[in-house]
Short mmCIF file of C-alpha atoms and ligand atoms in Angstrom, two decimals:
data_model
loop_
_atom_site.label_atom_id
_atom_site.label_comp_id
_atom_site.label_asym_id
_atom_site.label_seq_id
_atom_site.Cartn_x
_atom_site.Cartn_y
_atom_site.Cartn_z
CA UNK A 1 -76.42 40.96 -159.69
CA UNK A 2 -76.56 43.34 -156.79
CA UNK A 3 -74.34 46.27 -157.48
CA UNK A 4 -73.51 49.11 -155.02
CA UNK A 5 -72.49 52.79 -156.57
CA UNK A 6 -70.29 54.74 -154.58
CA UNK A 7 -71.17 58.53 -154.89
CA UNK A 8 -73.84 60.71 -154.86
CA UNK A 9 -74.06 63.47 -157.46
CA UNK A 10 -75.49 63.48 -161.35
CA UNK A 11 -73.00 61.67 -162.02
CA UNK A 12 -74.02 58.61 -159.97
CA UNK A 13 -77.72 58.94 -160.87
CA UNK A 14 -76.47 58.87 -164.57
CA UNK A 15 -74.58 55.54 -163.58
CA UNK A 16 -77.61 53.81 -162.09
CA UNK A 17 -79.89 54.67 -164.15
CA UNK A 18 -77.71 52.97 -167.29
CA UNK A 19 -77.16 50.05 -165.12
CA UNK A 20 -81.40 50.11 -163.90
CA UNK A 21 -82.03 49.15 -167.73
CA UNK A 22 -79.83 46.28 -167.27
CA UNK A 23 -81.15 42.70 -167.56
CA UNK A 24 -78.14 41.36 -165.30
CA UNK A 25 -78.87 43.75 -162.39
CA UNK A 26 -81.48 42.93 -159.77
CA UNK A 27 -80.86 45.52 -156.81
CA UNK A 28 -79.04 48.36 -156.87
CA UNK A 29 -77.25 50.29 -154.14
CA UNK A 30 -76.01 53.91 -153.73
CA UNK A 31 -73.37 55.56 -151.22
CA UNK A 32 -74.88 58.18 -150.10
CA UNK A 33 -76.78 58.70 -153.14
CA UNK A 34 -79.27 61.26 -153.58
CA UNK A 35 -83.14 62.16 -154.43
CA UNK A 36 -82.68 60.19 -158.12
CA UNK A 37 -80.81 57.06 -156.89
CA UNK A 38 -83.44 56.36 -154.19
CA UNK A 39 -85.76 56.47 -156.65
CA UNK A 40 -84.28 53.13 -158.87
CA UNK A 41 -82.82 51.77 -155.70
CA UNK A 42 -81.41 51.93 -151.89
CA UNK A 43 -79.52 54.95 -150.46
CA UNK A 44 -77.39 54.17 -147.74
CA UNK A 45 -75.99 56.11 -145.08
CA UNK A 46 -71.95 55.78 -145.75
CA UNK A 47 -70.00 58.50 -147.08
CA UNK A 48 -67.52 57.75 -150.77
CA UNK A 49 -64.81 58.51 -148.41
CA UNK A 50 -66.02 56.09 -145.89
CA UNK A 51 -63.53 53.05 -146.21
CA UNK A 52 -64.91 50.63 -143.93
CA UNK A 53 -67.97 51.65 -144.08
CA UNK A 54 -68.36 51.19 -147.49
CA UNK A 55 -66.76 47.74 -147.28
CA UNK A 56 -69.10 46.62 -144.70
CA UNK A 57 -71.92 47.77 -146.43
CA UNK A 58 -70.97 45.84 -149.60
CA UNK A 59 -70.71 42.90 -147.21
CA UNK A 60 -74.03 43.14 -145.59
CA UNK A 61 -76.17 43.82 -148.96
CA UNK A 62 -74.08 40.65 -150.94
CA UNK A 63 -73.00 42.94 -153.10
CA UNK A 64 -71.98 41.60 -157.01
CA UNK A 65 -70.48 44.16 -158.49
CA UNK A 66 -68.95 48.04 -157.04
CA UNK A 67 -68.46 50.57 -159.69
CA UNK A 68 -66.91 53.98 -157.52
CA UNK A 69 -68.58 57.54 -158.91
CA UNK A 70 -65.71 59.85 -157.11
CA UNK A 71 -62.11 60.55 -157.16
CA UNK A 72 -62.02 60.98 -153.78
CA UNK A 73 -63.14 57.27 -153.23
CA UNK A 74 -60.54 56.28 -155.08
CA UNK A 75 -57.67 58.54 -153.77
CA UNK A 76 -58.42 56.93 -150.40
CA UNK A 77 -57.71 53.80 -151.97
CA UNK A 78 -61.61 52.19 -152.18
CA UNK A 79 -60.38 50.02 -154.44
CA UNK A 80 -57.40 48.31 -152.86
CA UNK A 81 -59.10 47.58 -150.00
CA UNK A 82 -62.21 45.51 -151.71
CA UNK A 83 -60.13 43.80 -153.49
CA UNK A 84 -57.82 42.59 -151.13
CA UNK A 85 -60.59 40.93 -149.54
CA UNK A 86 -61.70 39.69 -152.89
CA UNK A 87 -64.57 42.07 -153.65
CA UNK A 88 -65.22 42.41 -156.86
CA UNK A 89 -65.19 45.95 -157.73
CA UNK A 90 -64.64 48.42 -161.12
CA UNK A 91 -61.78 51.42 -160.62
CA UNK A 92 -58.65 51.75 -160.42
CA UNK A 93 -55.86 51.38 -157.78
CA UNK A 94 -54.82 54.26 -155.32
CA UNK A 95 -51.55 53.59 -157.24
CA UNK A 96 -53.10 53.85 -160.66
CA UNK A 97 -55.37 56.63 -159.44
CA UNK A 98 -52.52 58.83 -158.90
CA UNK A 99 -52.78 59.93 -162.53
CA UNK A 100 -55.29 62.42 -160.90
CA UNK A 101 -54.75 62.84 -157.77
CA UNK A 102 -51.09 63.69 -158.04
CA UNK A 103 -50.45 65.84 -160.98
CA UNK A 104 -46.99 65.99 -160.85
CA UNK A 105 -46.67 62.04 -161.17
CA UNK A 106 -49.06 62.62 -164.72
CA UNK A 107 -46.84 65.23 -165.73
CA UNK A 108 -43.73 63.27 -165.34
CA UNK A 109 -45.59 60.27 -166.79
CA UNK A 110 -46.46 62.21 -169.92
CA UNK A 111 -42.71 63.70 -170.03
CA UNK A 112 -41.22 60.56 -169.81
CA UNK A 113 -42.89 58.56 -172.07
CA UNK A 114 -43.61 61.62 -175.12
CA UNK A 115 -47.32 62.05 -174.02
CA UNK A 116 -48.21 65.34 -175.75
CA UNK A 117 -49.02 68.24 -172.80
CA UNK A 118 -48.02 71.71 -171.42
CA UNK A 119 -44.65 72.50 -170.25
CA UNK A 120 -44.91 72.61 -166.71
CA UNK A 121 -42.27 73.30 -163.94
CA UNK A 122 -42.79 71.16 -160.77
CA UNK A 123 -42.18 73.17 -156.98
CA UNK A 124 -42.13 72.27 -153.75
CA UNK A 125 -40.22 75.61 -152.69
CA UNK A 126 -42.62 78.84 -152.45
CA UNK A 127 -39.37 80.90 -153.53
CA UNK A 128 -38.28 78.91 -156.67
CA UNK A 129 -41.85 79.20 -157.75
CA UNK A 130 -42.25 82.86 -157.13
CA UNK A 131 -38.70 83.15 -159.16
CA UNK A 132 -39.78 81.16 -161.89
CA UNK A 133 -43.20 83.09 -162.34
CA UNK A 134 -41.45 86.46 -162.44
CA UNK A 135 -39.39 85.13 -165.70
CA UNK A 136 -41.81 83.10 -167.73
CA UNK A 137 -44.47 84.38 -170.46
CA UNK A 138 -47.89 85.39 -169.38
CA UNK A 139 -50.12 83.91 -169.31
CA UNK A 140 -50.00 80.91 -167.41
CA UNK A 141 -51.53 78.06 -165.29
CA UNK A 142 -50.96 77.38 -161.41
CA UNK A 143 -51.65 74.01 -160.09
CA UNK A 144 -51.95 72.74 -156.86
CA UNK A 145 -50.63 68.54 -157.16
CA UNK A 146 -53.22 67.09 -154.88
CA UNK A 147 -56.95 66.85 -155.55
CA UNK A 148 -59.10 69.85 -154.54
CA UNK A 149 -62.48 69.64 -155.98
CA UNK A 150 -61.72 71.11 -159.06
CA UNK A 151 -60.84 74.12 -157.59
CA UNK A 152 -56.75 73.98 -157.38
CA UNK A 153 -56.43 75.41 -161.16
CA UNK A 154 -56.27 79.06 -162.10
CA UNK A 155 -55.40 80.39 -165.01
CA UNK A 156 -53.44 83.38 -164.82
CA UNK A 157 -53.81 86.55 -167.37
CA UNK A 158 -51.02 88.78 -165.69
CA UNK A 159 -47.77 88.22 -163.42
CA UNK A 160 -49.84 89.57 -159.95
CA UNK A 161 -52.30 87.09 -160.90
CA UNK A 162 -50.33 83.96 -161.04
CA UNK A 163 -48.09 85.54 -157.85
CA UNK A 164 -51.57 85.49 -155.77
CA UNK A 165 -52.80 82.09 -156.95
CA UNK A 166 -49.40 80.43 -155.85
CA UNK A 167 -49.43 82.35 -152.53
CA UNK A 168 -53.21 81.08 -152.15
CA UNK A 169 -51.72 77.08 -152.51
CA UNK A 170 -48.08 77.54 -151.01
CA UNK A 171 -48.33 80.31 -148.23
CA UNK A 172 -52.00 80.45 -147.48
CA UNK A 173 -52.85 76.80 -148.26
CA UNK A 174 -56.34 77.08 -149.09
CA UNK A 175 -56.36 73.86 -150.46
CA UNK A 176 -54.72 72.20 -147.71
CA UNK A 177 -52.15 70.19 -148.09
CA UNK A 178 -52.87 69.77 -151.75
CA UNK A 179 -51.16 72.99 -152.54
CA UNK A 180 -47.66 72.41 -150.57
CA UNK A 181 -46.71 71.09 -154.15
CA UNK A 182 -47.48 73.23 -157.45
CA UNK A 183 -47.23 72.73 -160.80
CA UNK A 184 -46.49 76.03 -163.10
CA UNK A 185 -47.84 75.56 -166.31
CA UNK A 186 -47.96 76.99 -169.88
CA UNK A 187 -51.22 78.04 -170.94
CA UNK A 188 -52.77 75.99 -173.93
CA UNK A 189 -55.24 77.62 -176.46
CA UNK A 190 -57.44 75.88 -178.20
CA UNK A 191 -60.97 73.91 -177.89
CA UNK A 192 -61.06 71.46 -175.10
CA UNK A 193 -62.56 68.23 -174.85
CA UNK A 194 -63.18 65.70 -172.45
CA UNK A 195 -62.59 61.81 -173.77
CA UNK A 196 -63.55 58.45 -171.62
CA UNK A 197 -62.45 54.97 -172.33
CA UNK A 198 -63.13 51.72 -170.28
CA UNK A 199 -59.96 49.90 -170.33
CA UNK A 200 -58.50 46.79 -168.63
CA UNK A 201 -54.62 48.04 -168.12
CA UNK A 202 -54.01 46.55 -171.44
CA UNK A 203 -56.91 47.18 -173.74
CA UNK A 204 -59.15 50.44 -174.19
CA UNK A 205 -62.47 50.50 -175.49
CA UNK A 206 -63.31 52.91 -178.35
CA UNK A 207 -63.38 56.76 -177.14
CA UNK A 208 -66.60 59.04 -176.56
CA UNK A 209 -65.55 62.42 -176.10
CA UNK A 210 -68.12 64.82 -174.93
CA UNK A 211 -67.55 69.31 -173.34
CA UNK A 212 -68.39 70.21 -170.27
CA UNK A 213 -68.80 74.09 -169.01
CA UNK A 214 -66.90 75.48 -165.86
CA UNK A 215 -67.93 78.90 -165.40
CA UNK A 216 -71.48 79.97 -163.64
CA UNK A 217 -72.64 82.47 -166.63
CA UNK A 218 -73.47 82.46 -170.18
CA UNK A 219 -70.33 82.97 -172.51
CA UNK A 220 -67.88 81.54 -169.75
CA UNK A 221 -68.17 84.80 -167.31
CA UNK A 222 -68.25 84.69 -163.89
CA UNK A 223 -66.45 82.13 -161.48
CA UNK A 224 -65.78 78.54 -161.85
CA UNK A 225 -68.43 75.74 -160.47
CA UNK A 226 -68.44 72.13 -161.07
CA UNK A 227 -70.32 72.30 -163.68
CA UNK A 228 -72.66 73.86 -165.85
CA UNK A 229 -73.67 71.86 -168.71
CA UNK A 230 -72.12 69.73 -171.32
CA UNK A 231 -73.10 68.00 -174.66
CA UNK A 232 -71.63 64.98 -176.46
CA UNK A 233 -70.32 64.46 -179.22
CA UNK A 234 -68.72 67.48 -179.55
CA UNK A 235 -68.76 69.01 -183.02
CA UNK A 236 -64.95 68.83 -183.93
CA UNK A 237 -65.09 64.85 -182.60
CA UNK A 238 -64.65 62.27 -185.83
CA UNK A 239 -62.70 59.51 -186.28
CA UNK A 240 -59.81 60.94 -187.45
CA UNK A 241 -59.67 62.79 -184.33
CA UNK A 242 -60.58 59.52 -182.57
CA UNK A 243 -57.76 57.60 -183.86
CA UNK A 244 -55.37 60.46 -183.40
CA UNK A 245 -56.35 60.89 -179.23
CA UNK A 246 -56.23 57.11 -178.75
CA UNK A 247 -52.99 56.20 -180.80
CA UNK A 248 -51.05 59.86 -179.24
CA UNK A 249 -53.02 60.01 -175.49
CA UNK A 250 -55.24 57.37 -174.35
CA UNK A 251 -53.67 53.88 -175.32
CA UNK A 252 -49.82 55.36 -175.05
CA UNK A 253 -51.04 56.34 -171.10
CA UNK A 254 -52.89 53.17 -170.29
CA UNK A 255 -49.55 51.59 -171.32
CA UNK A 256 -47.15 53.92 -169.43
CA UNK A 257 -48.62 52.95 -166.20
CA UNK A 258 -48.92 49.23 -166.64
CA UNK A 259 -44.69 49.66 -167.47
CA UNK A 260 -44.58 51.56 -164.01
CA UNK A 261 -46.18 49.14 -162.65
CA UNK A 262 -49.61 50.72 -161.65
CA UNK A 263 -51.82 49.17 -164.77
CA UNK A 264 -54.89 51.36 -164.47
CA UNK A 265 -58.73 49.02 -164.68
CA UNK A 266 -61.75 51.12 -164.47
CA UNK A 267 -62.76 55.00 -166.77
CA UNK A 268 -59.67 56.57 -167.83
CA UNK A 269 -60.85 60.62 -168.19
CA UNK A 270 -58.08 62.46 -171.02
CA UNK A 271 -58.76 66.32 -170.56
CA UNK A 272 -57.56 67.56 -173.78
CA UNK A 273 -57.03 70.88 -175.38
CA UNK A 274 -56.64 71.25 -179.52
CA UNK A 275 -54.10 72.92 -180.26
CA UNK A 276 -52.50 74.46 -183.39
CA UNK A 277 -49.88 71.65 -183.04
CA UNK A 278 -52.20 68.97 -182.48
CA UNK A 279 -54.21 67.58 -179.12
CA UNK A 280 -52.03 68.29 -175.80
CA UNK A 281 -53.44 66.95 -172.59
CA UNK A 282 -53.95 69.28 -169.54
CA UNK A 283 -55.09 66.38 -166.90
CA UNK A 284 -56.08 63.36 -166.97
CA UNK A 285 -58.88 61.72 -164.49
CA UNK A 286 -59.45 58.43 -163.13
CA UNK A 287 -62.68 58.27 -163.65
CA UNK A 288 -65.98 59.57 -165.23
CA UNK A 289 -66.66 63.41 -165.60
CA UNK A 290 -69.62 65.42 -163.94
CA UNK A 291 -71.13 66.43 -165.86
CA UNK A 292 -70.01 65.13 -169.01
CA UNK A 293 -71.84 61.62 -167.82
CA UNK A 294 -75.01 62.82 -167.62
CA UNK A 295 -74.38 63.13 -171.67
CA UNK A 296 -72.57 60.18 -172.03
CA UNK A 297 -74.44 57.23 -170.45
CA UNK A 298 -77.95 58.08 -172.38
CA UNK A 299 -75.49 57.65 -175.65
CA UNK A 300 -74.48 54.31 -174.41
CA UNK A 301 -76.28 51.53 -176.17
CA UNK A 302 -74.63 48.70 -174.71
CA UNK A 303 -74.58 46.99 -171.33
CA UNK A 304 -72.80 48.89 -168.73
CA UNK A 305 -72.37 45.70 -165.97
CA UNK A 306 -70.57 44.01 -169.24
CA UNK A 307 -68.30 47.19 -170.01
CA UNK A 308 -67.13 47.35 -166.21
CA UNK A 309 -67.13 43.91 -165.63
CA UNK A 310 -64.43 43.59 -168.56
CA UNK A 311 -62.27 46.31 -167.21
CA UNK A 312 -61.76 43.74 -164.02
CA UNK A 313 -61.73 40.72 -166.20
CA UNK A 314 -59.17 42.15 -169.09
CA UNK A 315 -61.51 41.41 -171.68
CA UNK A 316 -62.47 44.99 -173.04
CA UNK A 317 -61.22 44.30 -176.62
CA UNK A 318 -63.52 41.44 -176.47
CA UNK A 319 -66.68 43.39 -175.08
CA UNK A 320 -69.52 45.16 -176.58
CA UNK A 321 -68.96 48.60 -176.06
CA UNK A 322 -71.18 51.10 -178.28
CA UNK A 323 -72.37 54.49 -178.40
CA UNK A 324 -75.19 55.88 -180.66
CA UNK A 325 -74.15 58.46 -183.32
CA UNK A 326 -77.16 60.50 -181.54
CA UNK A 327 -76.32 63.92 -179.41
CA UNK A 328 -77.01 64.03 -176.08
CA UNK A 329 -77.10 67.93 -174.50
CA UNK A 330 -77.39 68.49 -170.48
CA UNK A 331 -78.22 71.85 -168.78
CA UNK A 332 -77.55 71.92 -165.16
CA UNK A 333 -79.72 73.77 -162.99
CA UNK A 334 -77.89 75.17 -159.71
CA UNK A 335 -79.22 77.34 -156.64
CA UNK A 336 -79.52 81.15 -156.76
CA UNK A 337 -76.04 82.13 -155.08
CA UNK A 338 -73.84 79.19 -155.84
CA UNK A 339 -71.39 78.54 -156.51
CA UNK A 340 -70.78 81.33 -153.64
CA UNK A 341 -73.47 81.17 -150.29
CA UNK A 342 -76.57 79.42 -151.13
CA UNK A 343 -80.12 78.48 -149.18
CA UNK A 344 -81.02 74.75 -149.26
CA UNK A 345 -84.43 73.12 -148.63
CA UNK A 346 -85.82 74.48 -151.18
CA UNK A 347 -89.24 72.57 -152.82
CA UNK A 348 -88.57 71.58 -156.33
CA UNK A 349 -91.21 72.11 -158.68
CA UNK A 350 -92.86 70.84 -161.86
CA UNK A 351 -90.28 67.70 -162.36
CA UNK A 352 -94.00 65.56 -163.09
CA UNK A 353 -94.36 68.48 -165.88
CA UNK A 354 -91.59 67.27 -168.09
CA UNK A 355 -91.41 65.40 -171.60
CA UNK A 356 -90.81 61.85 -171.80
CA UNK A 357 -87.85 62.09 -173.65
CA UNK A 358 -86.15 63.84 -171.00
CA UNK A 359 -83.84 62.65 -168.27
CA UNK A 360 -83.71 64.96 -164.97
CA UNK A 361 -80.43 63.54 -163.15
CA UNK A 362 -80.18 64.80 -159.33
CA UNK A 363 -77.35 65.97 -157.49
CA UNK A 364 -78.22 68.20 -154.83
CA UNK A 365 -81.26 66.80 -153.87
CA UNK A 366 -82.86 65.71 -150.49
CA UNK A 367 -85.34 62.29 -150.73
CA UNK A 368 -88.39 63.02 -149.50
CA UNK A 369 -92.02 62.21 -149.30
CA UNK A 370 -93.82 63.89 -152.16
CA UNK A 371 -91.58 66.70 -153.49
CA UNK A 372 -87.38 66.44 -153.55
CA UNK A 373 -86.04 69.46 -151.72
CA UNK A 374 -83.18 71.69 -152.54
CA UNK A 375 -79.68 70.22 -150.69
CA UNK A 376 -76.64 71.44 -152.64
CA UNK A 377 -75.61 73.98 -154.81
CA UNK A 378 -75.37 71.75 -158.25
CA UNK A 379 -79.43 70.30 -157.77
CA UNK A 380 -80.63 68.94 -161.21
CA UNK A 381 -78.84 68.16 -164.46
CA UNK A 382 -82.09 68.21 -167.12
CA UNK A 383 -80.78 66.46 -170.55
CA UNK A 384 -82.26 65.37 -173.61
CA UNK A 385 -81.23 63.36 -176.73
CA UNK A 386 -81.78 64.32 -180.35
CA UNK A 387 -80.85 63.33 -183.95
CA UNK A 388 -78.56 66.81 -183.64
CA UNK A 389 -77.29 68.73 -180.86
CA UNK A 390 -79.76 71.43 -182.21
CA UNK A 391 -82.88 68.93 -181.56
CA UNK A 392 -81.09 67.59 -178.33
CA UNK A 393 -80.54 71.04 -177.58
CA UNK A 394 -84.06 72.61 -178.20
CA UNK A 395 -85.26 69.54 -176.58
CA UNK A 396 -83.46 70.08 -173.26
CA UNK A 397 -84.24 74.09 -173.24
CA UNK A 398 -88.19 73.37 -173.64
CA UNK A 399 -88.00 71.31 -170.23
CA UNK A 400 -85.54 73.31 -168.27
CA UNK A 401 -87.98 76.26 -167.48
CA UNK A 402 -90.95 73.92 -166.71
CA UNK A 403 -88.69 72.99 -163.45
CA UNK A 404 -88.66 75.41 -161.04
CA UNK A 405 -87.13 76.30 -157.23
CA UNK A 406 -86.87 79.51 -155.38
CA UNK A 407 -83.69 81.19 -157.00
CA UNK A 408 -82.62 78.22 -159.36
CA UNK A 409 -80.41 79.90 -162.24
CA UNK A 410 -79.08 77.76 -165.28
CA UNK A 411 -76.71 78.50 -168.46
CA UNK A 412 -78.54 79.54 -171.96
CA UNK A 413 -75.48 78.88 -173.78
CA UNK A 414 -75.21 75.31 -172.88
CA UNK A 415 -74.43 73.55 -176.77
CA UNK A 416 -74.70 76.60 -179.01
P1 AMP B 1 -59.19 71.28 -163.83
O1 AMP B 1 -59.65 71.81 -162.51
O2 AMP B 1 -57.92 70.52 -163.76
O3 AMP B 1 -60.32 70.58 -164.54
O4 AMP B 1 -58.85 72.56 -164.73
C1 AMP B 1 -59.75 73.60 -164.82
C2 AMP B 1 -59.69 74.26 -166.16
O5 AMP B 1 -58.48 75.00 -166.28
C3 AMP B 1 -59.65 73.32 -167.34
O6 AMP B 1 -60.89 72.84 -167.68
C4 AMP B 1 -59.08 74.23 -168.41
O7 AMP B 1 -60.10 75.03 -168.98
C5 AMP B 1 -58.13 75.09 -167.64
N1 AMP B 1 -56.73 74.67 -167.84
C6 AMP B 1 -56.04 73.75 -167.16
N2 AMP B 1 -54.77 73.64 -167.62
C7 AMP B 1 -54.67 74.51 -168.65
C8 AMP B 1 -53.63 74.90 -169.55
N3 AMP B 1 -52.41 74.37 -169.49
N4 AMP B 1 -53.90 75.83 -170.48
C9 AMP B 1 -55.12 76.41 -170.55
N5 AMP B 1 -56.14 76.10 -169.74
C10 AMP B 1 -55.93 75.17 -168.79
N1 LIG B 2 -65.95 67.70 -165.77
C1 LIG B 2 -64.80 67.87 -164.99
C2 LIG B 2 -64.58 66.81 -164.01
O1 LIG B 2 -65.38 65.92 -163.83
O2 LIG B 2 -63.53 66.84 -163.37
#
């Protein structure tokens, strides 16, 4: 099979290198891809968002098989298009999709059908929302509804906070048209998780939950990024806790939207929070998680072609779909600035000086001959697999500082 990736961060590289160690997959292409893709197959020159692009680039390479990396692909509805013209291709609908990209159609999913989450209040008046903030309990979370890079969530300590954050999406629409629509929401405590299934619309496959790390410095100071590390499973994961996400979250969601009408085929992402009262969802995504895949897919034992390929067929409860009980911990290395002003074209260093047992996913890298350069603020998610997330995580730490660029900075805490 010839299969074409759309996407071009860790994330991506994590998804073709699983599907390089496939026996069914002869060529593999990436869109745009980055430094790591080129290296187990073809970059081409077409943006995720690129529509017709894309489509004519499946064309031209005979493509098999399209699995879509970003949200953004999706949300510009990737998927509908291919498969109107009878491409086959893993993801869900624009439709489906919209349990990220519009999260005031998850929230009334959830209400509607008793999906455990945050009370939220929905506004598409700046006044109602100001009103509303000035009455509720502190603190709390403001929204924006579209998508926004990650970046359309705060959560708000004080009243002047949360008043600033919904001017920032309503009145000074930083996040474009995103923010005309916001979501004020009660703040959950408790340890969050991030939980993937591959499911058909009708069937999900079993969970594998893994934690990612938002904020740029050790102890979760400093600003948000889109990423700093993350490590599967996480400790408080078992099967009870399994069985409770999928019977409460995961398999009650994939059913909601196949009643409305929008089945959802492809990753279905539950961002959870465990709570005192039990695990309460505080988004869901519609596909995998950066950088939570760079720690999934080395746990993945099975074929990935066969895992996608029954989330298009609506055969996952018939698939082989299995993840090793062994920890996986990745440590993302970013430039010296980010996730504020940065320099780029940087020369990587010592990436030949590493231990076998490590993969070194790109992101922000440039291909080029000899040694990858610098291109993005995110550049190299190093991870390692152990018998315990202490090996994994000693493992992954040793190899971290043997890779070096002008200014690169990483997390200490990353698993601890
Ligand atoms: P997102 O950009 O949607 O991934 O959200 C960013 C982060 O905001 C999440 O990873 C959580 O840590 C936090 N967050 C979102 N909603 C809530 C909530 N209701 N209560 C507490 N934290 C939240
Ligand atoms: N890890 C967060 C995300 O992928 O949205």
């Amino acid at each position: 099979m010839k299969v074409l990736v759309i996407g071009g961060g860790a994330r991506e590289h994590a998804l073709v290198w699983k599907l390089s160690s496939s026996p069914q997959v002869t060529e593999i292409f990436t869109a745009p891809g980055n430094a790591g893709t080129a290296m187990l197959g073809t970059n081409l020159d077409v943006s995720a968002t690129d529509v017709e692009g894309l489509f004519a680039a499946a064309k031209s390479n005979d493509i098999d098989l399209t699995i879509v990396g970003p949200e953004t692909a999706l949300d510009v509805g990737v998927v509908d298009r291919f498969r109107a013209e009878g491409l086959t291709i893993a993801g869900p609908t624009q439709a489906a999709a919209r349990i990220e990209t519009s999260k005031a159609f998850a929230k009334d999913l959830m209400t509607k059908y008793n999906i455990a989450t945050g009370k939220a209040e929905f506004f598409t008046s700046y006044e109602d929302a100001m009103h509303y903030i000035q009455r509720i309990p502190m603190p709390a979370v403001v929204k924006a509804d579209g998508l926004t890079g990650g970046k359309g969530v705060t959560v708000c300590q004080t009243r002047d906070e949360a008043l600033t954050a919904l001017r920032d999406a309503m009145e000074d629409q930083v996040f474009g048209a995103s923010g005309g629509q916001v979501l004020v929401e009660e703040c959950l405590f408790g340890q969050e998780i991030s939980v993937f299934t591959f499911t058909d619309g009708v069937h999900l496959s079993p969970l594998v939950a893994a934690c990612d790390y938002k904020r740029i410095g050790d102890g979760d100071k400093g600003p948000n990024t889109g990423g700093m590390g993350s490590y599967s499973p996480p400790r408080v994961w078992d099967d009870a806790l399994a069985e409770q996400v999928m019977t409460e979250i995961m398999a009650p969601t994939v059913k909601a939207l196949a009643v409305e009408g929008a089945p959802f085929q492809g990753v279905l992402y539950g961002g959870i929070i465990l709570t005192e009262e039990g695990p309460k969802v505080i988004e869901f995504n519609a596909r995998w998680g950066d950088p939570e895949t760079q720690t999934v897919m080395p746990r993945l034992e099975s074929d990935l072609v066969d895992a996608y390929l029954a989330t298009i067929n609506g055969t996952v409860d018939q698939a082989t779909i299995e993840w090793t009980e062994e920890a996986c911990v990745g440590v993302v290395l970013v430039s010296g600035g980010y996730p504020g002003d940065y320099s780029t074209g940087l020369p990587i260093n010592g990436l030949d000086d590493i231990e076998e047992e490590i993969t070194v996913f790109h992101a922000g890298t440039s291909p080029q001959e000899g040694t990858p350069m610098t291109s993005g603020g995110r550049v190299l998610t190093v991870t390692a697999k152990g018998a315990s997330l202490e090996q994994a995580r000693e493992r992954a730490y040793n190899n971290v500082s043997r890779i070096t660029f002008e200014g690169a900075q990483y997390r200490s805490d990353i698993a601890k």
